[in-house]
Coordinates of C-alpha atoms in Angstrom, one line a residue:
M85 CA -31.3 68.5 68.8
T86 CA -28.2 67.3 70.5
K87 CA -29.4 63.7 70.3
K88 CA -30.0 64.0 66.5
I89 CA -26.5 65.4 66.0
L90 CA -25.0 62.6 68.0
L91 CA -26.9 59.9 66.1
F92 CA -25.9 61.4 62.7
S93 CA -22.3 61.5 63.9
M94 CA -22.4 57.8 64.8
L95 CA -23.8 56.8 61.4
L96 CA -21.1 58.7 59.6
T97 CA -18.5 56.9 61.7
L98 CA -20.0 53.5 61.0
G99 CA -20.1 54.2 57.2
F100 CA -16.5 55.3 57.2
V101 CA -15.4 52.1 59.0
T102 CA -17.4 49.9 56.6
S103 CA -15.9 51.8 53.6
C104 CA -12.4 51.3 55.0
K105 CA -12.9 47.6 55.4
E106 CA -14.0 47.3 51.8
D107 CA -10.9 49.2 50.7
M108 CA -8.5 47.2 52.7
P109 CA -6.8 44.3 50.8
Q110 CA -8.4 40.9 51.6
P111 CA -6.2 37.9 52.3
T112 CA -5.8 35.5 49.3
P113 CA -6.9 32.0 50.1
E114 CA -4.1 29.4 50.0
P115 CA -4.3 27.2 46.8
T116 CA -5.1 23.6 47.3
P117 CA -1.9 21.6 46.7
P118 CA -2.1 19.2 43.7
V119 CA -2.4 15.6 44.4
S120 CA 1.1 14.0 44.1
S121 CA 1.6 11.7 41.1
A122 CA 4.9 10.5 42.3
E123 CA 5.8 6.9 41.5
P124 CA 5.2 4.4 44.3
M125 CA 8.0 3.6 46.6
P126 CA 10.0 0.4 45.8
S127 CA 8.7 -2.6 47.7
V128 CA 12.2 -4.0 48.2
P129 CA 15.4 -2.3 49.4
K130 CA 17.6 -0.8 46.7
P131 CA 20.6 -3.0 45.8
S132 CA 24.1 -1.7 45.8
D133 CA 25.2 0.2 42.7
Y134 CA 27.5 -2.7 41.8
H135 CA 24.6 -5.2 41.9
I136 CA 22.4 -2.8 39.9
A137 CA 25.1 -2.7 37.2
T138 CA 25.9 -6.4 37.2
R139 CA 22.5 -7.9 37.9
M140 CA 20.4 -5.8 35.6
V141 CA 17.5 -7.2 33.6
V142 CA 15.1 -5.5 31.1
E143 CA 11.5 -6.5 30.8
P144 CA 9.2 -5.3 27.9
I145 CA 5.8 -3.9 29.0
Q146 CA 3.6 -6.4 27.1
E147 CA 0.6 -4.1 26.6
K148 CA 2.9 -1.5 24.9
T149 CA 4.6 -3.9 22.4
R150 CA 2.6 -2.7 19.5
E151 CA 3.1 1.0 20.3
M152 CA 6.8 0.3 20.7
L153 CA 7.1 -1.1 17.2
S154 CA 5.3 1.9 15.8
K155 CA 7.4 4.5 17.7
L156 CA 10.9 3.1 17.6
K157 CA 13.0 3.8 14.6
I158 CA 14.0 0.2 14.3
E159 CA 14.5 0.3 10.6
D160 CA 17.0 3.2 10.7
F161 CA 18.8 1.6 13.6
A162 CA 19.1 -1.9 12.2
W163 CA 19.5 -1.5 8.5
R164 CA 20.0 2.1 7.5
G165 CA 23.2 2.8 9.5
N166 CA 21.9 5.2 12.1
K167 CA 23.1 3.9 15.4
D168 CA 21.7 6.9 17.2
A169 CA 18.2 6.2 16.0
I170 CA 17.3 4.4 19.3
K171 CA 18.5 5.7 22.7
L172 CA 17.6 5.0 26.3
E173 CA 15.0 7.7 26.4
D174 CA 13.3 6.1 23.4
L175 CA 13.0 2.7 25.2
L176 CA 11.9 3.9 28.6
P177 CA 8.1 4.2 27.8
F178 CA 8.1 0.5 26.7
V179 CA 10.4 -1.4 29.1
T180 CA 11.2 -1.8 32.7
F181 CA 14.7 -2.1 34.2
K182 CA 15.1 -4.2 37.2
A183 CA 18.0 -5.4 39.4
S184 CA 18.5 -7.5 42.5
D185 CA 20.8 -8.2 45.4
L186 CA 21.9 -11.7 46.1
D187 CA 18.6 -12.6 47.6
G188 CA 17.1 -12.4 44.0
E189 CA 14.2 -10.0 45.0
P190 CA 13.7 -7.8 41.9
Y191 CA 14.0 -4.0 42.5
T192 CA 12.5 -1.7 39.8
L193 CA 14.7 1.2 39.0
T194 CA 13.0 4.5 39.8
S195 CA 13.2 7.7 37.7
E196 CA 16.0 8.9 39.8
D197 CA 17.9 5.6 39.3
L198 CA 17.4 5.8 35.6
K199 CA 19.3 9.1 35.5
L200 CA 22.4 7.2 36.4
L201 CA 21.8 4.5 33.7
E202 CA 23.6 4.3 30.4
L203 CA 23.2 1.8 27.5
V204 CA 26.4 0.8 25.8
D205 CA 27.3 -1.4 22.8
M206 CA 23.8 -1.2 21.5
K207 CA 23.2 -3.3 18.3
Y208 CA 20.4 -5.1 16.4
E209 CA 20.5 -8.9 16.4
E210 CA 18.7 -10.7 13.6
H211 CA 17.5 -14.2 14.5
G212 CA 15.4 -16.9 12.8
S213 CA 11.7 -16.5 12.1
Y214 CA 12.2 -12.8 12.3
N215 CA 12.3 -12.9 16.1
D216 CA 15.0 -10.3 16.6
Y217 CA 16.5 -8.3 19.5
I218 CA 17.8 -4.9 20.4
A219 CA 20.8 -5.9 22.5
C220 CA 23.0 -3.8 24.8
K221 CA 25.1 -3.7 27.9
V222 CA 24.6 -1.2 30.8
R223 CA 26.6 1.2 32.8
Y224 CA 25.2 2.3 36.1
N225 CA 26.7 5.2 38.1
H226 CA 30.0 4.6 36.1
I227 CA 30.0 0.8 36.9
S228 CA 29.9 -1.4 33.8
G229 CA 27.8 -4.5 33.6
T230 CA 29.0 -7.5 31.8
S231 CA 25.7 -9.2 30.7
V232 CA 24.0 -8.6 27.4
L233 CA 20.4 -7.4 27.8
R234 CA 18.0 -8.2 25.0
I235 CA 14.7 -6.5 24.1
P236 CA 12.6 -8.8 21.7
V237 CA 11.5 -7.3 18.4
S238 CA 9.2 -9.1 16.0
R239 CA 10.5 -7.9 12.6
R240 CA 7.4 -9.3 10.9
D241 CA 5.0 -7.3 13.2
Y242 CA 7.2 -4.2 12.8
F243 CA 6.9 -4.2 9.0
M244 CA 3.3 -5.3 8.9
Q245 CA 2.5 -1.9 10.3
K246 CA 3.9 -0.4 7.2
F247 CA 1.6 -2.1 4.7
E248 CA -2.2 -2.8 4.5
V249 CA -4.4 -4.7 2.2
N250 CA -6.8 -2.4 0.3
K251 CA -10.2 -3.7 1.4
D252 CA -11.9 -2.0 -1.6
F253 CA -9.9 -4.0 -4.1
A254 CA -11.4 -7.5 -3.8
P255 CA -15.1 -6.6 -4.2
Q256 CA -14.5 -5.2 -7.6
Y257 CA -13.2 -8.5 -9.1
Y258 CA -13.7 -12.3 -9.3
L259 CA -11.0 -14.3 -7.5
G260 CA -10.1 -16.8 -10.3
G261 CA -8.5 -14.4 -12.8
I262 CA -6.7 -12.4 -10.1
A263 CA -5.1 -15.5 -8.8
H264 CA -4.4 -16.9 -12.2
L265 CA -2.6 -13.8 -13.5
F266 CA -1.0 -12.8 -10.1
P267 CA 0.9 -10.6 -9.6
A268 CA 0.3 -8.7 -12.8
S269 CA -3.4 -8.6 -11.9
A270 CA -2.8 -7.3 -8.3
G271 CA -3.0 -3.6 -9.2
E272 CA -3.7 -1.7 -5.9
I273 CA -4.3 -4.8 -3.8
L274 CA -2.0 -3.1 -1.2
K275 CA -2.8 0.5 -0.1
G276 CA -0.3 3.1 -1.0
Y277 CA 3.0 3.0 0.9
D278 CA 6.3 4.9 0.8
R279 CA 7.9 3.6 -2.4
K280 CA 11.0 5.8 -1.8
K281 CA 11.7 3.5 1.2
Y282 CA 10.2 0.2 0.2
A283 CA 9.9 -2.1 -2.9
V284 CA 7.4 -4.9 -2.3
V285 CA 7.4 -7.9 -4.7
L286 CA 4.1 -9.8 -4.6
T287 CA 4.2 -13.6 -5.1
D288 CA 2.9 -17.0 -4.1
A289 CA -0.8 -16.3 -4.6
R290 CA -3.0 -19.1 -3.2
A291 CA -6.8 -18.9 -3.9
D292 CA -9.3 -20.4 -1.5
H293 CA -12.4 -20.5 -3.7
S294 CA -14.5 -22.2 -1.0
N295 CA -14.0 -19.1 1.3
N296 CA -13.5 -16.6 -1.6
Y297 CA -10.2 -15.1 -0.4
L298 CA -6.7 -14.8 -1.7
S299 CA -3.5 -15.3 0.3
F300 CA -0.2 -14.0 -1.0
R301 CA 3.2 -12.9 0.1
G302 CA 5.1 -9.7 -0.1
L303 CA 8.9 -9.6 -0.3
V304 CA 9.9 -6.3 1.3
H305 CA 13.1 -4.7 0.0
L306 CA 14.6 -1.6 1.6
V307 CA 15.4 1.0 -1.1
G308 CA 18.7 2.7 -0.7
T309 CA 20.4 0.2 1.6
G310 CA 22.1 -1.9 -1.0
M311 CA 20.5 -5.0 0.4
E312 CA 19.8 -7.5 -2.3
D313 CA 17.7 -9.9 -0.3
P314 CA 14.3 -8.9 1.1
V315 CA 14.4 -7.7 4.7
V316 CA 11.3 -9.6 5.5
V317 CA 8.6 -11.8 3.8
L318 CA 5.1 -10.9 4.9
D319 CA 1.9 -12.9 4.5
F320 CA -1.3 -11.1 3.4
E321 CA -4.9 -12.0 2.8
A322 CA -7.5 -10.2 0.5
K323 CA -11.1 -11.1 1.2
G324 CA -14.5 -10.4 -0.3
F325 CA -14.0 -11.1 -4.0
K326 CA -17.1 -11.4 -6.2
P327 CA -18.7 -14.9 -5.8
L328 CA -19.2 -16.9 -9.0
S329 CA -23.0 -16.6 -8.4
A330 CA -22.6 -12.9 -9.5
L331 CA -22.1 -14.2 -13.0
Q332 CA -25.9 -14.7 -13.1
R333 CA -27.3 -12.4 -15.8
Q334 CA -23.7 -11.7 -17.0
L335 CA -22.5 -15.0 -18.5
T336 CA -23.7 -15.4 -22.1
F337 CA -23.3 -17.7 -25.0
V338 CA -23.9 -16.8 -28.6
T339 CA -24.2 -19.4 -31.4
S340 CA -21.5 -19.9 -34.0
G341 CA -21.5 -21.1 -37.6
E342 CA -19.8 -24.3 -36.5
L343 CA -22.4 -25.0 -33.7
N344 CA -25.3 -24.3 -36.2
E345 CA -23.8 -26.7 -38.7
R346 CA -23.1 -29.6 -36.3
M347 CA -26.5 -29.3 -34.6
R348 CA -28.2 -29.4 -37.9
D349 CA -26.2 -32.4 -39.2
R350 CA -26.8 -34.4 -36.0
L351 CA -30.5 -33.8 -36.0
K352 CA -30.8 -34.7 -39.6
K353 CA -29.2 -38.1 -38.9
I354 CA -31.5 -38.7 -35.9
Q355 CA -34.5 -37.6 -38.0
K356 CA -34.0 -40.7 -40.2
S357 CA -35.1 -43.0 -37.3
K358 CA -37.3 -40.8 -35.1
T359 CA -39.3 -37.6 -34.9
I360 CA -37.3 -34.6 -33.6
T361 CA -39.0 -33.4 -30.4
D362 CA -37.8 -31.3 -27.5
A363 CA -37.0 -34.4 -25.5
V364 CA -34.9 -35.9 -28.4
V365 CA -32.9 -32.7 -28.7
L366 CA -32.4 -32.5 -24.9
Q367 CA -31.1 -36.1 -24.7
L368 CA -28.7 -35.3 -27.5
V369 CA -27.1 -32.3 -25.8
Q370 CA -27.3 -33.6 -22.3
D371 CA -25.1 -36.6 -23.1
N372 CA -22.1 -34.2 -23.6
A373 CA -23.1 -30.7 -22.5
N374 CA -19.6 -29.2 -22.5
Y375 CA -19.0 -30.4 -26.1
W376 CA -21.9 -28.3 -27.4
I377 CA -21.2 -25.3 -25.1
K378 CA -17.6 -25.1 -26.3
L379 CA -18.8 -24.6 -29.9
A380 CA -20.6 -21.4 -28.9
S381 CA -19.0 -18.0 -28.3
P382 CA -18.8 -17.1 -24.6
G383 CA -19.0 -13.5 -23.3
I384 CA -20.0 -11.2 -20.5
Q385 CA -23.1 -9.1 -20.6
N386 CA -22.8 -6.1 -18.4
T387 CA -22.5 -2.3 -18.7
Y388 CA -19.6 -2.5 -21.1
G389 CA -19.7 -6.1 -22.4
G390 CA -16.7 -8.2 -22.9
E391 CA -15.3 -11.5 -24.3
L392 CA -14.3 -14.8 -22.8
Q393 CA -12.4 -17.6 -24.5
W394 CA -11.8 -21.3 -24.0
D395 CA -8.4 -22.6 -23.1
G396 CA -8.9 -26.4 -23.0
D397 CA -11.5 -26.9 -20.3
N398 CA -10.8 -23.5 -18.7
L399 CA -12.9 -20.5 -19.5
E400 CA -11.0 -17.2 -19.2
G401 CA -11.4 -13.5 -19.7
V402 CA -9.5 -11.4 -22.1
L403 CA -8.6 -7.8 -22.8
S404 CA -10.3 -6.9 -26.1
G405 CA -11.7 -3.6 -27.5
G406 CA -10.9 -1.8 -24.3
H407 CA -13.1 -4.3 -22.3
D408 CA -11.2 -6.2 -19.6
T409 CA -12.7 -9.4 -18.3
R410 CA -9.4 -11.0 -17.2
D411 CA -10.5 -11.3 -13.6
I412 CA -12.8 -14.2 -14.8
Y413 CA -11.0 -17.5 -14.9
L414 CA -13.1 -20.7 -14.6
E415 CA -10.8 -23.6 -14.2
D416 CA -12.3 -26.9 -15.4
A417 CA -15.6 -25.2 -16.0
R418 CA -18.6 -27.7 -16.1
F419 CA -22.0 -26.9 -17.6
A420 CA -25.3 -28.6 -17.6
I421 CA -28.1 -28.2 -20.2
N422 CA -31.4 -28.3 -18.4
S423 CA -33.8 -27.6 -21.2
A424 CA -34.1 -27.7 -25.0
R425 CA -36.8 -26.4 -27.3
Y426 CA -36.8 -27.1 -31.1
D427 CA -38.7 -24.6 -33.2
K428 CA -39.1 -26.2 -36.7
A429 CA -40.6 -23.1 -38.3
A430 CA -37.9 -20.8 -37.1
G431 CA -35.1 -23.3 -37.5
T432 CA -33.8 -22.8 -34.0
V433 CA -32.9 -24.8 -31.0
T434 CA -33.0 -22.9 -27.6
L435 CA -31.0 -24.4 -24.8
G436 CA -31.2 -23.6 -21.1
V437 CA -27.5 -23.6 -19.9
E438 CA -26.3 -23.7 -16.3
L439 CA -22.7 -23.4 -14.9
I440 CA -22.5 -26.1 -12.3
A441 CA -18.8 -26.2 -11.3
A442 CA -15.6 -24.3 -11.7
N443 CA -12.3 -23.7 -9.8
G444 CA -12.9 -26.9 -7.8
I445 CA -16.2 -25.8 -6.2
A446 CA -19.9 -26.4 -7.1
V447 CA -21.8 -23.4 -8.5
S448 CA -25.5 -22.8 -8.5
G449 CA -27.8 -20.2 -9.8
V450 CA -25.7 -19.1 -12.9
T451 CA -28.0 -19.8 -15.9
T452 CA -28.2 -18.4 -19.4
T453 CA -29.9 -19.2 -22.7
L454 CA -28.2 -20.3 -25.9
V455 CA -30.1 -20.1 -29.2
V456 CA -28.7 -22.3 -32.0
R457 CA -29.8 -21.0 -35.4
S458 CA -30.1 -22.2 -39.0
V459 CA -31.3 -25.7 -37.8
N460 CA -33.4 -26.3 -40.9
L461 CA -34.1 -30.0 -41.2

């Protein structure tokens, strides 16, 4: 009995001790210190404050040039009169400041050094070909430098970020008419931009019909600055216009009273010496295809229809009856007549017509049929 009591007492004691251990506060493990992201130590000794101030250079970080042009308020600083629009802290992500002792070894200023740096006499310098500079002098730890430091700025690249060609514009139209009537035909050739800040005058359209694109210029004016001249002239390209081959199944010709009459009169004369056959008619019209084609009425057969008209040797679209075909402009349009069929009973001549050249390039695959009527011999 005594042994059982003793054993029970020991178990109670052990449970109490274990319970006390669980209730006691446990030591908190020490956190793992973060890996230091401190900048590397300079590889050359730090020059004197005087040499830092007087032998300072600034180097753009090339891979950040585009970001710099998008982030810096260059426009406000240079032309809108806000001289506080660009400060040292705005430049630091995009440039590196260096200095050297007389040995010429470049020392890159650390973040601690930059706390002692000031930029003074900051200004924007305009230069030829829009290769400009942000210029300034420095003061380091109250010591003034004498040299002018310059950060290059491509004015053209800066403003090109403000405007973009609308890629959905060109595929809706043929190139010829857009180039011929430019800039009135330009519409939304540029994506929307801030018209409270910019006025862009489009000019100098140059069509490349071989490659089916349009190059043009935009004269950018700054609204609200009082500047009469454009701040920059930008070059743009619009690509992907409809090829002339898309006129297949759209280009049509309908006979006219004059065409009917002249065809009938010519065949009557020929009939005096030979029998009128398909071959005879074909030879007649092939000798001067454009002459006969110009006597017909040209048009566009599509969802809405539309008219075309001749201007000398040029075939151009018009705005008529709410139908706009003005994007079609075929300069020096040339046609071939590949077939002719004379139907004596019906009094008709059916011609197979093909557009073979326009806008200085060869065209293939654009065919249509022209039926000349009232050819009763």
